[in-house]
Short mmCIF file of C-alpha atoms and ligand atoms in Angstrom, two decimals:
data_model
loop_
_atom_site.label_atom_id
_atom_site.label_comp_id
_atom_site.label_asym_id
_atom_site.label_seq_id
_atom_site.Cartn_x
_atom_site.Cartn_y
_atom_site.Cartn_z
CA MET A 1 99.70 100.38 78.74
CA THR A 2 98.86 97.47 81.71
CA ASN A 3 95.22 96.21 81.65
CA GLY A 4 93.44 94.45 84.10
CA GLY A 5 89.59 93.87 83.29
CA ALA A 6 88.93 97.22 85.14
CA GLY A 7 89.68 99.04 81.58
CA LEU A 8 92.17 101.20 82.64
CA SER A 9 93.88 100.72 79.51
CA ARG A 10 94.95 104.51 78.07
CA ARG A 11 97.51 104.02 75.36
CA ALA A 12 99.80 106.32 73.95
CA PHE A 13 97.10 106.56 70.44
CA LEU A 14 97.12 110.31 70.19
CA GLY A 15 100.64 109.70 68.69
CA ALA A 16 99.36 107.25 65.91
CA GLY A 17 97.06 109.99 64.17
CA VAL A 18 93.69 109.24 65.27
CA ALA A 19 91.08 112.07 64.03
CA PHE A 20 90.20 114.60 66.73
CA GLY A 21 86.65 115.46 65.51
CA GLY A 22 85.38 113.88 69.05
CA MET A 23 87.30 115.97 70.79
CA ALA A 24 85.38 119.22 71.16
CA LEU A 25 82.61 117.20 72.60
CA LEU A 26 85.33 116.53 75.64
CA ALA A 27 85.61 120.68 76.76
CA PRO A 28 84.16 120.69 80.37
CA SER A 29 80.85 122.67 80.02
CA ARG A 30 82.50 125.86 81.79
CA THR A 31 80.85 129.24 82.37
CA GLY A 32 83.15 131.97 83.66
CA ALA A 33 87.32 131.88 84.44
CA ALA A 34 88.22 130.53 87.64
CA ARG A 35 90.96 132.44 87.69
CA ALA A 36 92.98 135.67 86.81
CA PRO A 37 96.08 134.94 85.01
CA PHE A 38 99.11 134.75 86.49
CA ASP A 39 101.92 137.23 86.24
CA VAL A 40 104.27 135.10 85.32
CA SER A 41 107.04 138.05 84.43
CA ALA A 42 106.75 138.63 88.22
CA PHE A 43 107.75 135.43 88.92
CA LYS A 44 111.31 135.10 89.32
CA PRO A 45 112.77 132.12 89.05
CA THR A 46 115.49 130.88 92.08
CA GLN A 47 115.93 127.33 91.27
CA GLU A 48 114.96 125.75 87.78
CA VAL A 49 115.04 121.87 87.28
CA THR A 50 113.82 119.62 84.16
CA LEU A 51 112.28 116.75 85.18
CA THR A 52 112.00 113.72 82.43
CA ALA A 53 110.46 110.91 83.27
CA GLY A 54 111.31 107.49 81.49
CA GLU A 55 111.62 104.04 81.66
CA MET A 56 114.82 102.20 83.77
CA GLU A 57 114.99 99.01 84.88
CA LEU A 58 115.35 98.32 88.41
CA LYS A 59 116.41 94.94 90.70
CA LEU A 60 113.15 95.08 92.90
CA LEU A 61 113.35 91.39 92.88
CA GLY A 62 116.50 91.34 95.29
CA PRO A 63 120.06 91.89 93.59
CA GLU A 64 120.10 88.43 92.13
CA GLY A 65 116.95 88.58 90.56
CA PRO A 66 115.45 89.77 87.19
CA ALA A 67 115.42 93.26 86.72
CA THR A 68 111.87 95.33 86.08
CA ARG A 69 111.05 98.38 83.66
CA ILE A 70 110.02 101.33 85.33
CA LEU A 71 109.31 104.73 85.48
CA ALA A 72 111.31 107.39 86.57
CA TYR A 73 111.78 110.96 86.80
CA ASP A 74 115.89 111.46 85.07
CA GLY A 75 116.76 108.23 85.57
CA THR A 76 116.27 108.23 89.47
CA PRO A 77 113.72 106.25 91.27
CA PHE A 78 111.73 108.34 93.66
CA ARG A 79 114.57 111.86 92.46
CA THR A 80 114.23 113.76 95.41
CA LEU A 81 114.94 117.11 95.37
CA ARG A 82 115.61 119.27 98.28
CA MET A 83 115.14 123.24 98.01
CA PRO A 84 114.95 126.34 100.79
CA ARG A 85 111.65 127.72 101.72
CA GLY A 86 110.67 130.30 99.61
CA THR A 87 112.68 129.10 96.23
CA ARG A 88 110.93 130.33 93.26
CA LEU A 89 110.63 127.30 90.82
CA LYS A 90 110.86 126.87 87.17
CA ALA A 91 109.78 123.08 86.83
CA THR A 92 109.82 121.76 82.98
CA PHE A 93 108.06 118.43 82.77
CA VAL A 94 109.39 116.38 79.70
CA ASN A 95 107.16 113.69 78.89
CA GLY A 96 109.44 110.52 77.55
CA ILE A 97 107.25 107.64 78.27
CA ASP A 98 104.42 106.58 75.22
CA GLU A 99 101.17 108.09 76.44
CA GLY A 100 100.24 111.47 78.01
CA SER A 101 100.82 112.54 80.79
CA THR A 102 101.38 115.63 83.42
CA LEU A 103 103.09 116.63 86.15
CA HIS A 104 101.55 117.35 89.76
CA PHE A 105 103.01 118.72 92.72
CA HIS A 106 101.39 117.49 95.60
CA GLY A 107 100.50 119.15 98.16
CA ILE A 108 102.14 122.42 97.08
CA ARG A 109 99.73 125.44 97.09
CA MET A 110 99.99 127.23 94.22
CA PRO A 111 98.60 129.15 91.37
CA ASN A 112 96.11 126.79 89.54
CA GLU A 113 97.09 127.02 86.29
CA PHE A 114 100.64 124.62 87.65
CA ASP A 115 98.35 121.86 89.22
CA GLY A 116 99.04 119.52 86.24
CA VAL A 117 95.51 118.42 85.83
CA PRO A 118 95.06 117.05 82.71
CA THR A 119 91.40 118.88 81.06
CA LEU A 120 90.78 121.40 84.29
CA THR A 121 93.90 122.89 84.23
CA GLN A 122 96.20 122.01 81.13
CA PRO A 123 96.12 119.77 78.58
CA LEU A 124 98.01 116.44 78.64
CA VAL A 125 101.32 116.51 77.59
CA GLN A 126 101.53 114.46 75.01
CA PRO A 127 104.25 112.14 74.19
CA GLY A 128 108.20 114.43 73.06
CA GLY A 129 105.88 117.26 74.83
CA ARG A 130 106.59 119.62 78.09
CA PHE A 131 104.88 121.78 80.28
CA VAL A 132 106.92 124.38 82.17
CA HIS A 133 105.33 124.83 85.68
CA LEU A 134 106.03 128.03 88.40
CA LEU A 135 106.04 127.17 91.99
CA PRO A 136 106.63 129.06 95.11
CA LEU A 137 107.75 126.82 97.65
CA ASP A 138 106.32 128.63 100.63
CA ASP A 139 105.00 125.83 102.57
CA PRO A 140 108.15 123.64 104.16
CA GLY A 141 107.88 119.83 104.84
CA THR A 142 108.20 116.74 103.04
CA PHE A 143 106.04 116.69 99.71
CA PHE A 144 105.98 114.58 96.39
CA PHE A 145 105.34 115.03 92.90
CA HIS A 146 103.40 112.18 90.76
CA PRO A 147 102.09 111.64 87.31
CA HIS A 148 98.23 112.84 87.03
CA CYS A 149 97.12 110.81 83.90
CA ASP A 150 97.16 106.83 83.75
CA GLU A 151 98.03 107.17 87.26
CA THR A 152 97.56 103.34 88.02
CA GLY A 153 99.27 102.65 85.42
CA GLN A 154 101.89 105.44 85.71
CA ALA A 155 102.71 105.45 89.34
CA GLY A 156 101.93 102.32 89.50
CA LYS A 157 105.46 101.59 87.80
CA GLY A 158 106.80 104.07 89.89
CA LEU A 159 106.47 107.41 88.45
CA ALA A 160 107.24 109.66 91.66
CA GLY A 161 109.61 111.70 93.15
CA VAL A 162 109.91 113.53 96.47
CA LEU A 163 110.04 117.52 96.86
CA ILE A 164 111.57 118.82 100.58
CA VAL A 165 111.03 122.08 101.33
CA GLU A 166 113.89 122.99 103.93
CA ASP A 167 113.68 125.22 106.59
CA SER A 168 116.50 126.87 108.66
CA ARG A 169 114.32 127.62 111.13
CA ASP A 170 114.13 124.06 112.12
CA PRO A 171 116.47 121.68 115.06
CA VAL A 172 118.68 120.51 114.61
CA PHE A 173 118.76 116.65 113.81
CA ASP A 174 121.15 113.93 114.62
CA ALA A 175 120.23 112.19 111.43
CA GLU A 176 117.80 112.25 108.51
CA HIS A 177 116.58 110.18 106.37
CA VAL A 178 113.97 109.55 103.51
CA LEU A 179 111.79 106.60 103.29
CA CYS A 180 109.54 106.05 99.66
CA LEU A 181 107.30 102.96 100.87
CA LYS A 182 105.97 101.69 97.58
CA ASP A 183 104.43 97.65 96.17
CA TRP A 184 105.27 96.37 93.34
CA ARG A 185 102.64 93.83 91.46
CA LEU A 186 105.22 91.87 89.69
CA LYS A 187 105.55 88.49 88.59
CA GLU A 188 108.61 86.00 89.56
CA ASP A 189 110.05 87.17 85.93
CA GLY A 190 110.65 90.81 87.02
CA SER A 191 107.14 91.45 84.72
CA TYR A 192 104.44 93.07 86.13
CA LEU A 193 101.54 91.62 87.22
CA PRO A 194 98.04 93.57 85.95
CA LEU A 195 98.16 96.66 88.21
CA SER A 196 94.38 96.67 88.20
CA GLU A 197 91.54 94.20 88.43
CA PRO A 198 88.16 94.77 88.87
CA ASP A 199 87.87 92.97 91.93
CA GLY A 200 90.53 95.09 93.17
CA ALA A 201 89.42 98.66 91.81
CA SER A 202 86.05 98.38 93.11
CA LYS A 203 86.84 97.34 96.46
CA ALA A 204 89.94 98.37 98.97
CA GLY A 205 92.38 98.18 95.62
CA THR A 206 94.46 95.98 93.59
CA PHE A 207 97.43 95.17 96.19
CA GLY A 208 101.33 94.74 95.08
CA ALA A 209 103.35 92.01 96.95
CA THR A 210 106.27 93.09 96.94
CA ARG A 211 106.66 95.72 99.32
CA THR A 212 109.62 98.16 99.46
CA VAL A 213 111.37 101.24 100.65
CA ASN A 214 113.55 103.39 98.67
CA GLY A 215 113.20 100.22 96.10
CA ALA A 216 114.40 97.96 98.22
CA ALA A 217 112.71 95.25 100.49
CA SER A 218 114.12 96.96 104.00
CA VAL A 219 116.56 99.54 105.10
CA GLU A 220 118.86 99.37 107.21
CA LEU A 221 120.10 103.06 108.36
CA LYS A 222 122.29 104.71 110.85
CA ALA A 223 121.84 107.34 113.56
CA PRO A 224 124.01 108.15 116.76
CA ALA A 225 123.06 106.59 120.12
CA GLY A 226 120.76 108.45 121.89
CA GLY A 227 120.74 111.24 118.65
CA HIS A 228 117.67 112.14 117.29
CA VAL A 229 116.63 110.91 113.70
CA ARG A 230 114.09 112.89 111.53
CA LEU A 231 112.20 110.30 109.44
CA ARG A 232 110.48 111.20 106.31
CA ILE A 233 108.25 108.95 105.42
CA LEU A 234 105.96 109.00 102.36
CA ASN A 235 102.93 106.30 101.02
CA ILE A 236 103.61 106.36 97.38
CA ASP A 237 101.45 103.26 97.14
CA SER A 238 98.59 103.15 95.02
CA THR A 239 96.62 101.17 97.05
CA ARG A 240 97.68 100.30 100.69
CA ILE A 241 97.02 101.92 104.18
CA MET A 242 100.13 101.59 106.23
CA ASP A 243 100.36 101.78 110.15
CA ILE A 244 103.73 102.99 111.30
CA GLY A 245 105.21 101.72 114.34
CA VAL A 246 108.09 102.19 115.66
CA GLU A 247 109.53 99.73 118.38
CA GLY A 248 113.24 100.38 120.22
CA GLY A 249 113.06 103.91 120.70
CA GLU A 250 110.80 106.89 121.78
CA ALA A 251 109.23 108.51 118.91
CA TRP A 252 106.98 111.17 117.85
CA LEU A 253 104.88 112.62 114.90
CA ILE A 254 106.51 116.09 114.72
CA ALA A 255 104.34 116.50 110.65
CA VAL A 256 102.16 115.23 108.57
CA ASP A 257 101.81 115.90 105.12
CA GLY A 258 104.90 118.47 105.28
CA HIS A 259 102.76 120.77 107.91
CA ALA A 260 104.19 121.27 112.01
CA LEU A 261 101.73 119.83 114.74
CA PRO A 262 102.44 119.67 118.12
CA PRO A 263 104.22 116.72 118.68
CA VAL A 264 102.33 112.95 118.98
CA ARG A 265 103.97 110.44 121.05
CA LEU A 266 103.01 107.87 118.78
CA ASP A 267 102.74 105.44 121.79
CA ASP A 268 99.84 108.19 122.68
CA LEU A 269 98.27 107.42 119.39
CA PRO A 270 95.01 104.94 119.61
CA ASP A 271 97.36 101.42 118.90
CA GLY A 272 100.66 103.29 118.92
CA ILE A 273 100.68 104.17 115.11
CA TRP A 274 99.84 106.60 112.90
CA ARG A 275 97.74 105.01 110.15
CA MET A 276 98.77 106.37 106.31
CA GLY A 277 97.16 106.13 103.30
CA PRO A 278 98.72 106.44 99.51
CA ALA A 279 99.48 110.08 99.35
CA GLN A 280 99.81 110.54 103.01
CA ARG A 281 103.44 111.77 104.63
CA ILE A 282 104.74 112.00 107.80
CA ASP A 283 107.66 113.25 109.53
CA LEU A 284 109.05 111.41 112.86
CA ASP A 285 111.48 112.33 115.72
CA ILE A 286 112.69 109.78 116.44
CA ARG A 287 115.42 109.18 119.46
CA MET A 288 117.93 106.36 119.27
CA PRO A 289 118.55 104.59 123.00
CA ALA A 290 121.34 105.44 125.21
CA ASP A 291 123.17 101.73 125.09
CA GLY A 292 123.40 101.50 121.34
CA SER A 293 120.60 99.14 120.71
CA PRO A 294 118.60 99.57 117.37
CA VAL A 295 115.47 100.57 116.71
CA THR A 296 112.89 98.83 114.12
CA VAL A 297 110.46 101.14 112.02
CA GLY A 298 107.22 99.39 110.46
CA ASP A 299 103.89 98.49 108.91
CA TYR A 300 101.94 96.98 112.06
CA ARG A 301 98.60 97.23 109.52
CA ALA A 302 98.80 93.45 108.06
CA ALA A 303 99.26 90.03 109.97
CA ASP A 304 102.67 89.72 108.41
CA ILE A 305 104.49 93.03 109.86
CA TYR A 306 106.37 94.71 107.32
CA GLN A 307 108.99 95.68 109.15
CA PHE A 308 111.25 98.01 106.75
CA ALA A 309 113.96 100.11 108.73
CA THR A 310 116.60 99.33 110.97
CA LEU A 311 118.06 102.34 112.68
CA THR A 312 121.41 100.88 113.78
CA ALA A 313 123.58 102.93 116.04
CA ALA A 314 126.75 104.69 114.89
CA GLY A 315 128.43 106.47 116.93
CA LYS A 316 127.23 108.23 120.24
CA VAL A 317 125.94 111.96 120.66
CA GLY A 318 127.79 114.15 123.35
CA LYS A 319 125.07 115.36 125.13
CA SER A 320 121.62 113.66 124.75
CA ARG A 321 118.38 116.02 124.13
CA LYS A 322 115.11 114.97 125.15
CA GLY A 323 112.69 115.17 122.72
CA PRO A 324 110.29 116.47 120.65
CA LEU A 325 112.41 118.41 118.64
CA ALA A 326 109.26 120.28 117.35
CA LEU A 327 109.12 122.00 114.34
CA PRO A 328 108.29 125.77 113.61
CA LYS A 329 104.45 126.13 113.67
CA ALA A 330 103.67 125.95 109.91
CA GLU A 331 102.00 129.30 108.77
CA LEU A 332 98.94 128.46 106.39
CA PRO A 333 96.09 130.10 106.47
CA LYS A 334 93.47 129.76 109.43
CA PRO A 335 90.38 129.51 108.72
CA ALA A 336 87.43 131.47 110.03
CA LEU A 337 85.20 128.74 112.32
CA LYS A 338 82.01 130.94 112.77
CA GLN A 339 82.41 132.86 109.39
CA ALA A 340 83.03 129.21 107.57
CA THR A 341 80.11 128.22 105.26
CA ARG A 342 79.28 124.17 105.37
CA PHE A 343 79.69 121.37 102.70
CA SER A 344 79.05 118.14 103.74
CA PHE A 345 80.42 115.63 100.55
CA THR A 346 79.72 111.84 100.71
CA LEU A 347 82.05 108.76 99.29
CA GLN A 348 79.70 106.62 97.88
CA GLN A 349 79.67 103.11 96.02
CA ALA A 350 78.73 104.00 92.88
CA THR A 351 75.07 103.34 92.39
CA ASP A 352 74.49 99.80 89.81
CA GLN A 353 72.88 101.70 86.94
CA ALA A 354 76.58 103.84 87.00
CA VAL A 355 78.97 100.45 86.84
CA LYS A 356 78.84 100.03 83.46
CA ASP A 357 81.41 100.20 80.47
CA ILE A 358 81.36 102.71 78.55
CA ALA A 359 78.50 102.62 75.87
CA LEU A 360 81.11 102.42 72.64
CA PRO A 361 82.48 99.21 71.79
CA PRO A 362 86.53 99.43 73.43
CA ASP A 363 88.35 99.89 70.20
CA ASP A 364 86.21 102.47 68.19
CA PRO A 365 88.54 106.04 68.35
CA LEU A 366 86.10 107.52 69.89
CA ALA A 367 85.96 105.65 72.99
CA LYS A 368 89.62 105.89 73.33
CA ALA A 369 89.58 109.58 72.40
CA LEU A 370 87.27 110.02 75.67
CA ILE A 371 89.52 108.14 77.61
CA ASP A 372 92.90 109.11 77.18
CA SER A 373 91.81 112.74 77.37
CA LEU A 374 90.16 112.89 81.00
CA CYS A 375 92.73 110.39 81.99
CA VAL A 376 90.24 108.16 83.67
CA GLY A 377 88.84 104.32 83.66
CA SER A 378 86.36 102.92 81.50
CA THR A 379 84.39 101.74 84.07
CA THR A 380 82.79 103.27 87.42
CA TYR A 381 82.34 101.97 90.70
CA TRP A 382 82.96 104.92 92.35
CA GLY A 383 81.39 108.72 93.01
CA ILE A 384 81.56 111.88 95.64
CA GLN A 385 77.59 112.76 96.20
CA SER A 386 76.14 111.24 93.74
CA GLU A 387 78.47 112.26 90.73
CA SER A 388 81.32 110.59 89.77
CA TRP A 389 83.73 111.57 87.42
CA PRO A 390 83.60 111.06 83.79
CA THR A 391 84.10 107.30 83.49
CA GLY A 392 81.66 104.71 81.82
CA THR A 393 79.07 106.29 80.29
CA ARG A 394 79.89 109.83 81.63
CA ARG A 395 81.40 111.93 78.94
CA ASN A 396 81.67 115.09 80.85
CA LEU A 397 82.92 116.70 83.71
CA PRO A 398 80.56 117.03 85.96
CA PRO A 399 79.65 120.05 87.37
CA PRO A 400 81.60 121.28 90.03
CA LEU A 401 80.83 120.11 93.63
CA ALA A 402 81.06 123.28 95.07
CA ARG A 403 81.03 126.90 94.06
CA MET A 404 83.44 129.27 96.61
CA GLU A 405 84.73 132.75 97.44
CA GLU A 406 88.71 133.30 97.44
CA GLY A 407 89.86 134.21 100.75
CA ALA A 408 86.66 132.85 102.26
CA SER A 409 86.75 130.01 104.67
CA TYR A 410 84.83 127.13 104.10
CA VAL A 411 83.87 123.61 106.51
CA VAL A 412 83.85 120.55 104.44
CA GLU A 413 82.25 117.41 105.70
CA ILE A 414 83.67 113.86 104.52
CA LYS A 415 81.72 111.09 105.15
CA ASN A 416 82.60 107.61 104.48
CA GLU A 417 79.35 105.65 103.80
CA THR A 418 81.68 102.58 101.65
CA ARG A 419 83.33 99.40 103.01
CA PHE A 420 85.94 100.62 102.37
CA PRO A 421 89.04 103.28 103.26
CA HIS A 422 89.47 106.24 101.90
CA PRO A 423 92.51 108.42 101.42
CA VAL A 424 90.69 112.21 100.06
CA HIS A 425 93.17 114.91 98.67
CA LEU A 426 92.24 118.35 98.08
CA HIS A 427 94.87 119.68 95.64
CA GLY A 428 96.25 123.01 96.00
CA HIS A 429 95.37 123.59 99.70
CA ALA A 430 96.31 122.84 103.36
CA PHE A 431 93.26 122.37 105.18
CA GLU A 432 92.82 121.89 109.25
CA VAL A 433 91.27 118.35 110.44
CA MET A 434 89.34 119.47 112.97
CA SER A 435 87.40 116.09 114.14
CA SER A 436 86.44 113.11 113.30
CA SER A 437 83.37 111.12 113.52
CA LEU A 438 85.91 107.96 115.82
CA GLY A 439 87.74 110.10 117.69
CA ARG A 440 91.22 109.12 116.67
CA LEU A 441 92.83 111.92 115.03
CA PRO A 442 95.03 114.92 116.51
CA ARG A 443 94.08 118.64 115.08
CA HIS A 444 96.63 119.19 111.94
CA PHE A 445 96.96 120.62 108.93
CA ALA A 446 96.82 118.35 105.72
CA ASP A 447 96.21 117.82 102.07
CA THR A 448 94.68 114.39 102.05
CA VAL A 449 93.25 112.45 105.42
CA LEU A 450 92.14 109.04 105.30
CA VAL A 451 88.48 108.57 106.16
CA GLN A 452 87.53 104.81 107.21
CA PRO A 453 84.60 103.64 107.14
CA GLY A 454 81.71 104.83 108.61
CA GLU A 455 83.36 108.10 109.55
CA ALA A 456 83.18 111.48 109.11
CA VAL A 457 86.05 113.92 108.78
CA GLU A 458 85.62 117.45 109.07
CA THR A 459 88.22 120.11 107.71
CA ALA A 460 88.37 123.59 107.58
CA PHE A 461 90.19 125.82 105.34
CA VAL A 462 90.58 128.95 103.24
CA ALA A 463 90.03 128.81 99.37
CA ALA A 464 92.31 129.87 97.11
CA ARG A 465 91.15 130.93 92.90
CA GLY A 466 91.40 127.99 90.81
CA ASP A 467 89.61 124.68 89.52
CA TRP A 468 90.75 121.88 92.00
CA VAL A 469 90.18 118.97 91.81
CA PHE A 470 89.03 116.52 95.39
CA HIS A 471 89.33 112.68 95.33
CA CYS A 472 90.54 110.12 96.83
CA HIS A 473 94.08 108.57 96.45
CA ILE A 474 93.62 104.92 95.97
CA LEU A 475 94.37 105.57 92.76
CA GLU A 476 92.27 102.80 90.87
CA HIS A 477 88.87 104.68 93.12
CA MET A 478 90.23 108.56 91.53
CA GLU A 479 90.11 106.35 88.27
CA THR A 480 87.04 104.96 88.39
CA GLY A 481 85.04 107.89 90.12
CA MET A 482 85.51 109.17 92.82
CA MET A 483 87.17 112.53 91.83
CA GLY A 484 85.54 115.61 91.93
CA TRP A 485 86.11 119.24 91.78
CA PHE A 486 85.91 122.67 93.68
CA ARG A 487 85.37 125.83 91.64
CA VAL A 488 87.10 129.01 93.13
CA VAL A 489 86.76 132.45 92.46
CU1 C2O B 1 98.54 113.29 94.10
CU2 C2O B 1 95.66 114.80 93.09
O1 C2O B 1 96.89 113.79 93.71
CU1 CU B 2 88.86 105.36 98.06
#
């Protein structure tokens, strides 16, 4: 597929009849099973969906501009599912694109076998293939789903969707809007620039210059004057870290990665913004000015402020409520800090020695098989605790970064020794962000936390059974080594 010099290329050669003699090499060396088989017969779906990945056209360069071939589920850019809390979801993924893929429900606490990580939890889904996920949706909030193979290529071309788990106990807002932020790497004719370049993959990532919200340059939304608007903002970009700020109204952060926190006034946060890396989500409560003046929402990180949404007054609420409208407290396993076992992991630039192209010639079928089956790049730039996910010359999964016990509490410190920020994500859990050495974060639950250069962030969680990956969500970073896994038995 898309191929910058970083060599993140993995075409659908699997369908092309390449011999698979080499595949045995790829089986991760695993001892013991991390999970008791999930009792499928006891799972009674209350909702069923099919999500088919495929190509479609979208005019990303404006209504007059050329169309771009993007990837989407069911022909709907950022397809959005809404389900009530407690739903038992049967989601069938159908791979309608021309290379291997899987579906991962980001942030959902679920049985490990439905997590969608090729090699570790399931085989890669070949073109035309399908995979059934059984998901108990017990945590309300703003989640999303995306492929877990060639993410730079597939998510980079738009393959992602939104999963909103609604909670009937939530306060009633006067309006609600979902905003998916994503940049695109486009040429003027609507085709793609290389989605990854070595200079990006080895540094802050390869940025797109065409910025969009819900596929448009900006959106204008309506809300009654004096009313409360719930904004669900998702950073589904591959690369960009954003500083979300609001002007013109009162704004409170009421949830992070879907999970409620005691509302924090945005103005009370450092610089009056919430810094959000790829894969992170926030819910804001915005109180519209009573006089009908508009509110703007933007990314203030770049020198060129990107104002992606304007809320204009339409009508007026009868009785104005003071804010904030807090969500019910998150009901998540609470780590027992006194008894917790501690781990510390360091995010690193890979050593020079590891930064090498795969030792086999790139057109060797075995080299391709290695890269395709593990869904990785052919170059290593990054590591966690001196280990890299198999890339470059590494052929097998590294040993787990940690072995943990189901139901036990862990405090995991993440230290960033690189010059770049990394949004670090743990699958299958919601962890509590306890502290930041830079003192910039309120305590909150999350599934992804942004760790700044030189910063150490402490997280705590109760371990759930399974093999769970732990990786940077700057997609080029994860695909060039910044990924490891925990085994919980
Ligand atoms: Cu959004 Cu490995 O995940
Ligand atoms: Cu990173």
